[in-house]
mmCIF file of C-alpha atoms in Angstrom:
data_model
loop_
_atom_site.group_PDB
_atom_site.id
_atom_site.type_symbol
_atom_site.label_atom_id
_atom_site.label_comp_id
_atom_site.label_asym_id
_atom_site.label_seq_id
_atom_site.Cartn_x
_atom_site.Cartn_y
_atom_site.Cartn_z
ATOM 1 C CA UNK A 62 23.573 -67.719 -5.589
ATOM 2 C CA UNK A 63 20.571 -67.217 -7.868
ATOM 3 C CA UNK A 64 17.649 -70.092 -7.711
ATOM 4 C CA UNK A 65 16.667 -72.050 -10.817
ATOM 5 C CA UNK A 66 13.171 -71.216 -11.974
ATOM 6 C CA UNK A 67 10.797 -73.638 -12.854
ATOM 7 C CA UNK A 68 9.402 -73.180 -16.333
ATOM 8 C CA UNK A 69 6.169 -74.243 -15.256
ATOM 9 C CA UNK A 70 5.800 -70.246 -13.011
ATOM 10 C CA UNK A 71 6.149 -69.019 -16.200
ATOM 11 C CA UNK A 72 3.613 -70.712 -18.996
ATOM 12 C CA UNK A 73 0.398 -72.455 -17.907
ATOM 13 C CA UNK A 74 -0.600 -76.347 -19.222
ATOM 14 C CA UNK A 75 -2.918 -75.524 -21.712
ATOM 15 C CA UNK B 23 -2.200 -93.771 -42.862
ATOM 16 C CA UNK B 24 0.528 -91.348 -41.992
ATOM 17 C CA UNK B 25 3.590 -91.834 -43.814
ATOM 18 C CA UNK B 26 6.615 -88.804 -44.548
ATOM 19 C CA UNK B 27 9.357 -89.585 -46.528
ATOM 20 C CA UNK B 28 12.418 -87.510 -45.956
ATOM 21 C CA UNK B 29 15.170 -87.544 -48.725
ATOM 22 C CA UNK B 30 17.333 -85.343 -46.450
ATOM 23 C CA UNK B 31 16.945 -87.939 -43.838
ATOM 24 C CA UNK B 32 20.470 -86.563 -42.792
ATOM 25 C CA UNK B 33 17.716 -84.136 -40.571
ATOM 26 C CA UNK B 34 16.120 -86.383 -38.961
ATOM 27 C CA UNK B 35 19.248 -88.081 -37.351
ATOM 28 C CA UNK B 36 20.180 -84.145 -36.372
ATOM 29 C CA UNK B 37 16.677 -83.458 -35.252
ATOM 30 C CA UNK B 38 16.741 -86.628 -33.064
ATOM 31 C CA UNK B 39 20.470 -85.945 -31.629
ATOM 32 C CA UNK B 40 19.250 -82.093 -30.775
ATOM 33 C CA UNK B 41 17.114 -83.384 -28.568
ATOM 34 C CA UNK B 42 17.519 -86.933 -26.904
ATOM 35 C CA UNK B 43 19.561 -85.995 -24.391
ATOM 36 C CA UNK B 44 17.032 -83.402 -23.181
ATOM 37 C CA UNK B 45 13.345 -85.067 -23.252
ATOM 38 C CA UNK B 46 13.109 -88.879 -22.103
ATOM 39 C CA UNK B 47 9.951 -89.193 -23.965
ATOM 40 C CA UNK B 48 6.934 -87.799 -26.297
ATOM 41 C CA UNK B 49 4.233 -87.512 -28.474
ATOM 42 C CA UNK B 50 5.708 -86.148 -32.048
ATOM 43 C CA UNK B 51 2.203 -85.141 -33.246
ATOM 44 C CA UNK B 52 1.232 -85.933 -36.935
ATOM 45 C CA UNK B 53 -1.389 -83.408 -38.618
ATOM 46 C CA UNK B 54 -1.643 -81.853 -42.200
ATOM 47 C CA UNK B 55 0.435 -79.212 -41.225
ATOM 48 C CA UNK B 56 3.531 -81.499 -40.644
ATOM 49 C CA UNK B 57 5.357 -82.893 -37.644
ATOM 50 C CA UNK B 58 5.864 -80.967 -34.376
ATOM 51 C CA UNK B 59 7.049 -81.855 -30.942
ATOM 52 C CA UNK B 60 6.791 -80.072 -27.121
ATOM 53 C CA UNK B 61 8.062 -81.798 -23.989
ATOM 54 C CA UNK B 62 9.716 -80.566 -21.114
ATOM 55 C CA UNK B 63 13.199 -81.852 -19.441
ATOM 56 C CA UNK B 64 12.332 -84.113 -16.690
ATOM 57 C CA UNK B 65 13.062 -80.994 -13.819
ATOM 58 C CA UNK B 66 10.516 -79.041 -15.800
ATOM 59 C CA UNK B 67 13.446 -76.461 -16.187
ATOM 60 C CA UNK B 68 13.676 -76.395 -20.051
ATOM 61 C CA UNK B 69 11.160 -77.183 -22.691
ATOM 62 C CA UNK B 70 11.645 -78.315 -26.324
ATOM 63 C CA UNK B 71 9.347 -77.243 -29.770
ATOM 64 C CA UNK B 72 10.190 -78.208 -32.863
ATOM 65 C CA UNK B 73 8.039 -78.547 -36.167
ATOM 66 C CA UNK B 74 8.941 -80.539 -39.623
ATOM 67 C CA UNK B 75 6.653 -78.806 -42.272
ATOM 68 C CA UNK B 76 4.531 -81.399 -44.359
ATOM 69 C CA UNK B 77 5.940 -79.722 -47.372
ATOM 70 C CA UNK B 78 9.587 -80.234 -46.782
ATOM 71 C CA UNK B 79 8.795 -84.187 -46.537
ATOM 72 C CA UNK B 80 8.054 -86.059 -50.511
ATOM 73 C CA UNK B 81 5.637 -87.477 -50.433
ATOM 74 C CA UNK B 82 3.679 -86.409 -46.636
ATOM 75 C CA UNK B 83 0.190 -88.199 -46.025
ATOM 76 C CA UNK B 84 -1.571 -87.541 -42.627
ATOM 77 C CA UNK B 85 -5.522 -89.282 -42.995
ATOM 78 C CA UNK B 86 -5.670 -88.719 -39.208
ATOM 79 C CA UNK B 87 -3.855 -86.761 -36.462
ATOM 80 C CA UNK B 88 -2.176 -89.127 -35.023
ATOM 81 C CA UNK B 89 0.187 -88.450 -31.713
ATOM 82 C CA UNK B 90 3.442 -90.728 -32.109
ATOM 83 C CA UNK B 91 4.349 -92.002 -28.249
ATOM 84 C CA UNK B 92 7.866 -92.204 -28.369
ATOM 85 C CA UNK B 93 11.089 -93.157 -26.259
ATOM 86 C CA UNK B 94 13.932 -90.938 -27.457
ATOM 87 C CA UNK B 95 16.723 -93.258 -26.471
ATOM 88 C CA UNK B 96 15.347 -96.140 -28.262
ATOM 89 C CA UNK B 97 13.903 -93.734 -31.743
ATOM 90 C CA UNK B 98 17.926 -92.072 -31.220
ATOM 91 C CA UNK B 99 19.130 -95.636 -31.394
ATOM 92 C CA UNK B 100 17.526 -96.736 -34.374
ATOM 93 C CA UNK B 101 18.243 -93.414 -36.117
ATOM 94 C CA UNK B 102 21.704 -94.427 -35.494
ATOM 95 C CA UNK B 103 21.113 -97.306 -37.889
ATOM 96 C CA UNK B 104 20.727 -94.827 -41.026
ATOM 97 C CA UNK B 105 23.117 -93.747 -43.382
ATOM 98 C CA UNK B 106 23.447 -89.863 -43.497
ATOM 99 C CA UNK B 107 22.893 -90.141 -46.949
ATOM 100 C CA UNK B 108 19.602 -92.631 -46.844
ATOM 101 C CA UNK B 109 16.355 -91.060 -47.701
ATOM 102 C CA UNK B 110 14.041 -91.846 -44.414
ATOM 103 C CA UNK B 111 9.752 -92.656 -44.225
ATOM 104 C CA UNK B 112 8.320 -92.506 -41.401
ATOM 105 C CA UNK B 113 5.005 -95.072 -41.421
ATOM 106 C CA UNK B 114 2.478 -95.835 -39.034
ATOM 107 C CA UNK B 115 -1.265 -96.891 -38.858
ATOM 108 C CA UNK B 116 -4.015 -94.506 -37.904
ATOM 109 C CA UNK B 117 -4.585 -96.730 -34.114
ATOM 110 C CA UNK B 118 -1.107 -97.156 -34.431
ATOM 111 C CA UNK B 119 0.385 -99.608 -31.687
ATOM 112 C CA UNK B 120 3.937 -99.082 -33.385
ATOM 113 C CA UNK B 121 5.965 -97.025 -35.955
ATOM 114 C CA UNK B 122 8.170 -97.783 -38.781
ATOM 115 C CA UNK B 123 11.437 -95.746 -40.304
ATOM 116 C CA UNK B 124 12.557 -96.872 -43.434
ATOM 117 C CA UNK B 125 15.894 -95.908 -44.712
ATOM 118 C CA UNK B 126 16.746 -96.417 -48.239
ATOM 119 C CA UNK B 127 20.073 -95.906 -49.332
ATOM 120 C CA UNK B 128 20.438 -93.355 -52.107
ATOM 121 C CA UNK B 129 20.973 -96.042 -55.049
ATOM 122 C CA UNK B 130 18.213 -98.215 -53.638
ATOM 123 C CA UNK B 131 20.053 -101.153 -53.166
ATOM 124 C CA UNK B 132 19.840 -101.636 -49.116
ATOM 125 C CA UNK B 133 16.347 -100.748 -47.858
ATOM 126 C CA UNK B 134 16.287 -101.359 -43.869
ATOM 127 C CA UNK B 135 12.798 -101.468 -42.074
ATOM 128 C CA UNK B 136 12.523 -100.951 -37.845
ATOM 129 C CA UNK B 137 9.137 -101.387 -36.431
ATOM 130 C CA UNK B 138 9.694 -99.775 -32.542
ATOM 131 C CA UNK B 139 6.596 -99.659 -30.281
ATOM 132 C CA UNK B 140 4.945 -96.798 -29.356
ATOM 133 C CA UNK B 141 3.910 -95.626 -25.664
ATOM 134 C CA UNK B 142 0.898 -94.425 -24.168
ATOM 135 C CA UNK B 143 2.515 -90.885 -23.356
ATOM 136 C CA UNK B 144 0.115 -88.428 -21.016
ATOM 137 C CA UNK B 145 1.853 -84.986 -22.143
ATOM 138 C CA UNK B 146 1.525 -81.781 -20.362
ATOM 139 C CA UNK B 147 1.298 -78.766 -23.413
ATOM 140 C CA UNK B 148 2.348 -75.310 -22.110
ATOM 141 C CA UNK B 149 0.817 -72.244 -23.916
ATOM 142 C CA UNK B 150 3.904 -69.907 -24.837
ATOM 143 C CA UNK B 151 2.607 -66.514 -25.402
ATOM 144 C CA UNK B 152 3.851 -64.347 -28.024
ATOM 145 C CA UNK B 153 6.239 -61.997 -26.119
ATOM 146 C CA UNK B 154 8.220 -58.550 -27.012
ATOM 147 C CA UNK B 155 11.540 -59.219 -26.284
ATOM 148 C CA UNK B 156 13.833 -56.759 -24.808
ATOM 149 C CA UNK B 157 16.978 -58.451 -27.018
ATOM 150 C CA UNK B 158 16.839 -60.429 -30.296
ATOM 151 C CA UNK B 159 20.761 -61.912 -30.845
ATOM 152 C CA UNK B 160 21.390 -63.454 -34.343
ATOM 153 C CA UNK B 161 24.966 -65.168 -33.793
ATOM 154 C CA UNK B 162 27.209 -68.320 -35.637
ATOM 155 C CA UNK B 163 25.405 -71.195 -33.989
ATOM 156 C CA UNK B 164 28.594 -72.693 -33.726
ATOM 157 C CA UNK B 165 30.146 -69.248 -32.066
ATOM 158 C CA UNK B 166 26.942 -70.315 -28.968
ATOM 159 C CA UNK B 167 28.145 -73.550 -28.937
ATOM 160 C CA UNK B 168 32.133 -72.449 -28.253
ATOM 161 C CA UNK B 169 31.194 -69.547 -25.887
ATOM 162 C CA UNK B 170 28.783 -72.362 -23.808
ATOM 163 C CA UNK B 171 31.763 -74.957 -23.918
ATOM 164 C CA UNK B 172 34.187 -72.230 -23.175
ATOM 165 C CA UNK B 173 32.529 -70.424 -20.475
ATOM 166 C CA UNK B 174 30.844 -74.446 -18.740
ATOM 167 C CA UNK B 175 35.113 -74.402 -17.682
ATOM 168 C CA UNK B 176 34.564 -71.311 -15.370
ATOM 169 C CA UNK B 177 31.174 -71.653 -13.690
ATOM 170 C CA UNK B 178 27.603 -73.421 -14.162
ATOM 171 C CA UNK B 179 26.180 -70.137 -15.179
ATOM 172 C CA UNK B 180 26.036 -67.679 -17.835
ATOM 173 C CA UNK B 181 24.928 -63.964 -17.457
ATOM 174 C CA UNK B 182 24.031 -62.533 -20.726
ATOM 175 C CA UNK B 183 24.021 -58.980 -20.696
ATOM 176 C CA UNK B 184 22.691 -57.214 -23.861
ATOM 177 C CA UNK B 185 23.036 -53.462 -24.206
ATOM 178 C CA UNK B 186 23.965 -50.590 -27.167
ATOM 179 C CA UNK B 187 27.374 -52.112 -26.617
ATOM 180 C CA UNK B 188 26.949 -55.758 -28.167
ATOM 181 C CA UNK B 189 26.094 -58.958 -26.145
ATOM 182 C CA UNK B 190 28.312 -60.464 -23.308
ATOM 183 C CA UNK B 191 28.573 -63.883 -22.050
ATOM 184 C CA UNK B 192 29.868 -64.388 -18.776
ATOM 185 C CA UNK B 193 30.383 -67.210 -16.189
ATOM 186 C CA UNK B 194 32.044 -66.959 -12.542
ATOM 187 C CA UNK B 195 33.125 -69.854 -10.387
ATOM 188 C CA UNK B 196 35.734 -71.470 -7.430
ATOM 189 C CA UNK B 197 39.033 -70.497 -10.092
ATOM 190 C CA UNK B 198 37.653 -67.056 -11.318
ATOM 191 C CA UNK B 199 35.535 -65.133 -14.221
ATOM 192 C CA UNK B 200 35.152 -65.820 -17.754
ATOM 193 C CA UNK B 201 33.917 -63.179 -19.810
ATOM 194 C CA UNK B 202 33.156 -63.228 -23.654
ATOM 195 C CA UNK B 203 31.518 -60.164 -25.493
ATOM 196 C CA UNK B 204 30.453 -59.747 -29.032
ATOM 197 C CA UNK B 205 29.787 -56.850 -30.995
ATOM 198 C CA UNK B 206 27.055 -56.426 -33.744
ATOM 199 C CA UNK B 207 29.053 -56.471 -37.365
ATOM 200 C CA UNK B 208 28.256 -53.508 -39.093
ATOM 201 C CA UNK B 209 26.218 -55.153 -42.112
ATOM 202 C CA UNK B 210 22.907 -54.320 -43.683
ATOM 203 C CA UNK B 211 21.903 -57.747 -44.362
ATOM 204 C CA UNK B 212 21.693 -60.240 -41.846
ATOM 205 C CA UNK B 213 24.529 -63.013 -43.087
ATOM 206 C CA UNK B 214 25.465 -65.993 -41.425
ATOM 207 C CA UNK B 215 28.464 -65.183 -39.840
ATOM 208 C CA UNK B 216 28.096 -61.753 -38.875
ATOM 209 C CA UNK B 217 26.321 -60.975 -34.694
ATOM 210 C CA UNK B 218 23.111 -58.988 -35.126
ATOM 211 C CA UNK B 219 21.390 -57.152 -32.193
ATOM 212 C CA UNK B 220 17.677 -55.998 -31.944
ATOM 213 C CA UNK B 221 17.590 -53.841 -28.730
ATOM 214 C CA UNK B 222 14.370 -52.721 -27.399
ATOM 215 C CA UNK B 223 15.699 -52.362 -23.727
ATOM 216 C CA UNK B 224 19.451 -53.359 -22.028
ATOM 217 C CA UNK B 225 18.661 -56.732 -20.560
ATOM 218 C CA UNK B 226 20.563 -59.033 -18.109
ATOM 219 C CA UNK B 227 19.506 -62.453 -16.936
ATOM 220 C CA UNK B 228 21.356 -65.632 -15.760
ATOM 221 C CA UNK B 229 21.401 -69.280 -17.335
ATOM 222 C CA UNK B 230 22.249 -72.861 -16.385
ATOM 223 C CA UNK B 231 25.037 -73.555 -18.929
ATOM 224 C CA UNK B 232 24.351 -76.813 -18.501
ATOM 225 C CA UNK B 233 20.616 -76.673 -20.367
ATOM 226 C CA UNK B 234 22.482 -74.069 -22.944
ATOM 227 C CA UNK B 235 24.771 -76.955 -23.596
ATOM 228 C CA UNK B 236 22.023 -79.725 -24.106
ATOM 229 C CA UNK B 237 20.431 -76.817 -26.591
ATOM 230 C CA UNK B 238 23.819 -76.555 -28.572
ATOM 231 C CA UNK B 239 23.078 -80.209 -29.940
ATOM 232 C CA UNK B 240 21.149 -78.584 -32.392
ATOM 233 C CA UNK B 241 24.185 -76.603 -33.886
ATOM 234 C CA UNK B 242 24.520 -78.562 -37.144
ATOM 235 C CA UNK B 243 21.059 -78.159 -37.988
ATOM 236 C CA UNK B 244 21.696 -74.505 -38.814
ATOM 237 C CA UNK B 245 24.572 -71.833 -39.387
ATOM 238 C CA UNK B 246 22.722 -69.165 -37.433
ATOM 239 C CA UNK B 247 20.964 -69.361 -33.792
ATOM 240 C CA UNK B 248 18.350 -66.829 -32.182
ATOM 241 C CA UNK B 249 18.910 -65.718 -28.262
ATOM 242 C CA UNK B 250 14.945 -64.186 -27.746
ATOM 243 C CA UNK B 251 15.712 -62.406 -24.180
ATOM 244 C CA UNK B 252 13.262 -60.858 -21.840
ATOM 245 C CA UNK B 253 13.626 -59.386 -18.144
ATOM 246 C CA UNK B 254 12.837 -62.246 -16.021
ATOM 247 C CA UNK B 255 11.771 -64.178 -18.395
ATOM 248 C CA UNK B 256 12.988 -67.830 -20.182
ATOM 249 C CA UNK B 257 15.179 -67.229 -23.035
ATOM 250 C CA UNK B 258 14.088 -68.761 -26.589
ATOM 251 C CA UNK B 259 16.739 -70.259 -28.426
ATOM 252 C CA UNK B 260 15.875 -70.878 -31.935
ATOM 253 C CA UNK B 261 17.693 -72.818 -35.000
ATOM 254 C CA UNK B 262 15.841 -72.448 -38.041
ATOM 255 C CA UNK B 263 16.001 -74.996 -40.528
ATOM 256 C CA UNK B 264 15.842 -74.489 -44.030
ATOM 257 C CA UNK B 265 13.125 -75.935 -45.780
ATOM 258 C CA UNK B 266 11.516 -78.019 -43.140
ATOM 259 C CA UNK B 267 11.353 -75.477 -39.821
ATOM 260 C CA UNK B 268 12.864 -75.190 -36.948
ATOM 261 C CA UNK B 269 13.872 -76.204 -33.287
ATOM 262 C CA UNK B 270 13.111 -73.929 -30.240
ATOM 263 C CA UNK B 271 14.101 -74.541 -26.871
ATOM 264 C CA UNK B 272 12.935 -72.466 -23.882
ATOM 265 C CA UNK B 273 14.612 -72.483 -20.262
ATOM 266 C CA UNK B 274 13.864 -70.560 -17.244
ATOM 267 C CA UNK B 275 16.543 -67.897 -15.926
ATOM 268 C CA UNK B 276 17.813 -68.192 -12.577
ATOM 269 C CA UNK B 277 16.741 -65.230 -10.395
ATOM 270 C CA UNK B 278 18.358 -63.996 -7.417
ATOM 271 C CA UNK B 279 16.685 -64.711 -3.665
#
């Protein structure tokens, strides 16, 4: 089954 | 001051439904420009943006950004209290320890006033760079919201698969497969109604219906909604509003060990 990303891996905080 | 009066206030009550059941709290930051919000879901899975121009509000006054704190079950519960019809202000101070929505009823004759308090929210902002997507879909945004509700029966994921083809939806669980595919209509203008495709490259990624579904809240905000898709990337969802802006939502795709 394919793992739920974390948005967070994918735009910095800014 | 900052005060922004919304005749349509019919948006608002959409606005606040599209995205309560997402975001538990935020700042809805005031400036010239207008009204925008970004918060994240609580698992930091999904992320909500959404911006009410300054010029589709009569009249708008911002003296001083301002950031509104806000609790989304207690601003969806007094949103509740309007009249689709009423014409809503928003008010607060510039230090402002509280807001106020006003809803007027189209004759004048009932004017209802709710002071809620604001909170002291510490928000995390995430820069979203501008991205080429592979796949642009243009679709019914109430044609999303049936193929989510349709396809949340088979399994808690979607795989979107965009190629020369058209666009399919599909969803696999313990009772079987669902799968739903769309074709671009041939049309030169983009209508609501009709599917439109921008392919740069075939793309394929998987979803979490269940964030999809939370997104399709926004559905009567606008006939059309915007699937932004990019190879391992989150998918943009995007209901444009007329004359005020728009709501985006962003989730992550799930990606195979």
């Amino acid at each position: 089954t394919p793992i739920q990303n974390d948005l967070q891996e994918f735009y910095a905080i800014v | 001051m900052f005060e922004a009066r919304l005749v349509q206030g019919s948006l608002m009550k959409k606005f606040m439904e599209a995205i309560k059941d997402l975001v538990k709290e935020a700042n809805w930051d005031c400036t010239g420009t207008g009204i925008s919000l970004q918060a994240m879901d609580t698992s930091h899975v999904s992320l909500v943006s959404l911006l009410l121009r300054s010029d589709g509000f009569d009249p708008y006054r911002c003296d001083r950004n301002i950031s509104l704190g806000i609790n989304m079950e207690s601003m969806a519960k007094i949103m509740k209290c309007a009249s689709n019809d009423d014409v809503i202000t928003i008010r607060s101070e510039d230090h402002p320890d509280n807001v106020t929505f006003v809803f007027e009823s189209p004759n004048q004759e009932k004017v209802c006033d709710y002071e809620m308090k604001l909170m002291d929210i510490d928000s995390e902002h995430l820069g979203i760079p501008d991205t080429e997507y592979d796949a642009i879909i243009s679709m019914p945004a109430s044609e999303f919201q049936r193929i989510c509700r349709d396809l949340s029966n088979i399994g808690d994921s979607v795989k979107i698969t965009c190629n020369k083809d058209g666009v399919q939806f599909s969803a696999q669980g313990d009772t079987g497969i669902g799968k739903i595919a769309l074709k671009q209509n041939a049309v030169i203008d983009k209508e609501d109604g009709q599917v439109s495709i921008e392919l740069n490259d075939p793309v394929s990624l998987t979803f979490a219906l269940r964030y999809l579904t939370f997104f399709t809240k926004a559905t009567p905000l606008a006939s059309t909604v915007t699937l932004s898709v990019s190879a391992k990337n989150p998918v943009a969802v995007e209901y444009r509003v007329d004359d005020i802006g728009y709501i985006r939502y962003y989730l992550a795709p799930k990606i195979e060990e």
